[in-house]
């Protein structure tokens, strides 16, 4: 495994733009990014690992402010692990509730799809019975 990654490598790995990556830095979701001797930004393996978790949490609708707080806990060291666990468990509960809500929405949508498919099938049956020909 590499020790350092370029911004381009990190952006490509996570499907981000370089602007989004910079935003995550400015928003405090990542620690201050190191510079290579050439002056270019470079990311450590632990930065990439944290970014993976940040992306996961963001993709599951954790607000940026809460992500920033979580990232700060990570930067503060291992004594914050109980607090980090609380944040993640709370987010998991929120995510479980959101998934249940989405499942209910999916059932409603499927019901409407079934209804419309039935209407179209009935219309096709009526057309066949009127003309005596199948479509």
CSV table of C-alpha atoms in Angstrom, one decimal:
chain,number,residue,atom,x,y,z
A,1,UNK,CA,0.0,0.0,0.0
A,2,UNK,CA,1.2,3.5,-0.8
A,3,UNK,CA,2.1,6.0,1.9
A,4,UNK,CA,0.8,9.0,0.0
A,5,UNK,CA,-1.8,9.7,-2.7
A,6,UNK,CA,-2.2,12.6,-5.0
A,7,UNK,CA,-5.4,14.6,-5.0
A,8,UNK,CA,-6.2,13.2,-8.4
A,9,UNK,CA,-5.8,9.6,-7.2
A,10,UNK,CA,-8.0,10.3,-4.2
A,11,UNK,CA,-10.6,12.1,-6.3
A,12,UNK,CA,-10.7,9.3,-8.8
A,13,UNK,CA,-10.9,6.6,-6.1
A,14,UNK,CA,-14.0,8.2,-4.5
A,15,UNK,CA,-15.6,9.6,-7.7
A,16,UNK,CA,-15.1,13.2,-6.5
A,17,UNK,CA,-14.1,16.3,-8.2
A,18,UNK,CA,-11.0,18.1,-7.1
A,19,UNK,CA,-13.3,20.9,-6.0
A,20,UNK,CA,-15.3,18.6,-3.7
A,21,UNK,CA,-12.1,17.2,-2.3
A,22,UNK,CA,-10.9,20.8,-1.5
A,23,UNK,CA,-14.3,21.6,0.0
A,24,UNK,CA,-14.0,18.6,2.3
A,25,UNK,CA,-10.6,19.9,3.4
A,26,UNK,CA,-11.9,23.5,4.0
A,27,UNK,CA,-15.0,22.2,5.8
A,28,UNK,CA,-12.8,20.5,8.3
A,29,UNK,CA,-13.7,16.9,7.3
A,30,UNK,CA,-10.0,16.1,6.7
A,31,UNK,CA,-7.0,17.2,8.7
A,32,UNK,CA,-4.6,19.7,7.2
A,33,UNK,CA,-3.3,18.0,4.1
A,34,UNK,CA,0.4,17.5,3.9
A,35,UNK,CA,2.6,18.9,1.1
A,36,UNK,CA,5.2,16.9,-0.9
A,37,UNK,CA,8.7,18.4,-1.2
A,38,UNK,CA,7.4,19.8,-4.5
A,39,UNK,CA,4.7,21.7,-2.7
A,40,UNK,CA,1.8,19.6,-4.1
A,41,UNK,CA,-0.9,18.4,-1.7
A,42,UNK,CA,-0.7,14.7,-0.8
A,43,UNK,CA,-2.9,12.5,1.3
A,44,UNK,CA,-1.8,9.9,3.8
A,45,UNK,CA,-3.3,6.5,4.0
A,46,UNK,CA,-5.2,7.4,7.1
A,47,UNK,CA,-6.6,10.5,5.3
A,48,UNK,CA,-7.9,8.2,2.6
A,49,UNK,CA,-9.4,5.9,5.2
A,50,UNK,CA,-11.2,8.8,6.9
A,51,UNK,CA,-12.4,10.1,3.6
A,52,UNK,CA,-13.9,6.7,2.8
A,53,UNK,CA,-15.9,6.8,6.1
A,54,UNK,CA,-16.8,10.5,5.4
A,55,UNK,CA,-18.2,9.6,2.0
A,56,UNK,CA,-20.1,6.7,3.4
A,57,UNK,CA,-21.7,8.9,6.1
A,58,UNK,CA,-22.4,11.7,3.6
A,59,UNK,CA,-23.9,9.3,1.1
A,60,UNK,CA,-26.3,8.2,3.9
A,61,UNK,CA,-27.3,11.8,4.5
A,62,UNK,CA,-25.2,12.7,7.6
A,63,UNK,CA,-25.2,16.6,7.7
A,64,UNK,CA,-21.9,18.3,7.0
A,65,UNK,CA,-21.9,19.9,10.5
A,66,UNK,CA,-22.2,16.5,12.1
A,67,UNK,CA,-19.5,15.1,9.8
A,68,UNK,CA,-17.2,17.9,10.9
A,69,UNK,CA,-17.9,17.2,14.5
A,70,UNK,CA,-17.2,13.5,13.9
A,71,UNK,CA,-13.9,14.3,12.0
A,72,UNK,CA,-12.9,16.5,14.9
A,73,UNK,CA,-13.4,13.6,17.3
A,74,UNK,CA,-11.2,11.4,15.1
A,75,UNK,CA,-8.5,14.0,15.1
A,76,UNK,CA,-8.7,14.4,18.9
A,77,UNK,CA,-7.5,10.8,19.5
A,78,UNK,CA,-8.6,7.5,20.9
A,79,UNK,CA,-10.1,8.9,24.0
A,80,UNK,CA,-13.0,10.1,21.9
A,81,UNK,CA,-13.9,6.6,20.7
A,82,UNK,CA,-17.0,6.3,23.0
A,83,UNK,CA,-18.3,9.6,21.5
A,84,UNK,CA,-17.6,8.4,18.0
A,85,UNK,CA,-19.4,5.2,18.7
A,86,UNK,CA,-22.4,7.2,20.0
A,87,UNK,CA,-22.4,9.4,16.8
A,88,UNK,CA,-22.2,6.3,14.5
A,89,UNK,CA,-24.9,4.4,16.4
A,90,UNK,CA,-27.2,7.5,16.3
A,91,UNK,CA,-26.6,7.8,12.6
A,92,UNK,CA,-27.3,4.1,12.2
A,93,UNK,CA,-30.7,4.5,13.9
A,94,UNK,CA,-31.5,7.5,11.7
A,95,UNK,CA,-30.5,5.5,8.7
A,96,UNK,CA,-32.6,2.5,9.7
A,97,UNK,CA,-35.6,4.8,10.1
A,98,UNK,CA,-35.0,6.3,6.7
A,99,UNK,CA,-34.6,2.9,5.1
A,100,UNK,CA,-38.0,1.8,6.6
A,101,UNK,CA,-39.6,5.0,5.3
A,102,UNK,CA,-38.1,4.4,1.8
A,103,UNK,CA,-39.4,0.9,1.8
A,104,UNK,CA,-42.9,2.2,2.5
A,105,UNK,CA,-42.5,4.7,-0.3
A,106,UNK,CA,-41.4,1.9,-2.6
A,107,UNK,CA,-44.5,-0.2,-1.7
A,108,UNK,CA,-46.7,2.8,-2.6
A,109,UNK,CA,-44.9,3.3,-5.9
A,110,UNK,CA,-45.1,-0.4,-6.8
A,111,UNK,CA,-48.8,-0.3,-6.0
A,112,UNK,CA,-49.3,2.6,-8.5
A,113,UNK,CA,-47.1,0.8,-11.1
A,114,UNK,CA,-49.3,-2.3,-10.7
A,115,UNK,CA,-52.5,-0.2,-11.0
A,116,UNK,CA,-51.3,1.6,-14.2
A,117,UNK,CA,-50.1,-1.7,-15.7
A,118,UNK,CA,-53.6,-3.1,-15.0
A,119,UNK,CA,-55.3,-0.2,-16.6
A,120,UNK,CA,-53.1,-0.6,-19.7
A,121,UNK,CA,-53.8,-4.3,-19.8
A,122,UNK,CA,-57.6,-3.7,-19.4
A,123,UNK,CA,-57.4,-1.1,-22.3
A,124,UNK,CA,-55.6,-3.6,-24.5
A,125,UNK,CA,-58.2,-6.3,-23.7
A,126,UNK,CA,-61.0,-4.0,-24.5
A,127,UNK,CA,-59.3,-3.1,-27.8
A,128,UNK,CA,-59.0,-6.8,-28.7
A,129,UNK,CA,-62.6,-7.6,-27.8
A,130,UNK,CA,-63.9,-4.6,-29.9
A,131,UNK,CA,-61.9,-5.3,-33.0
A,132,UNK,CA,-61.7,-9.1,-32.6
A,133,UNK,CA,-58.0,-8.9,-33.3
A,134,UNK,CA,-55.0,-9.1,-31.0
A,135,UNK,CA,-52.5,-6.4,-31.1
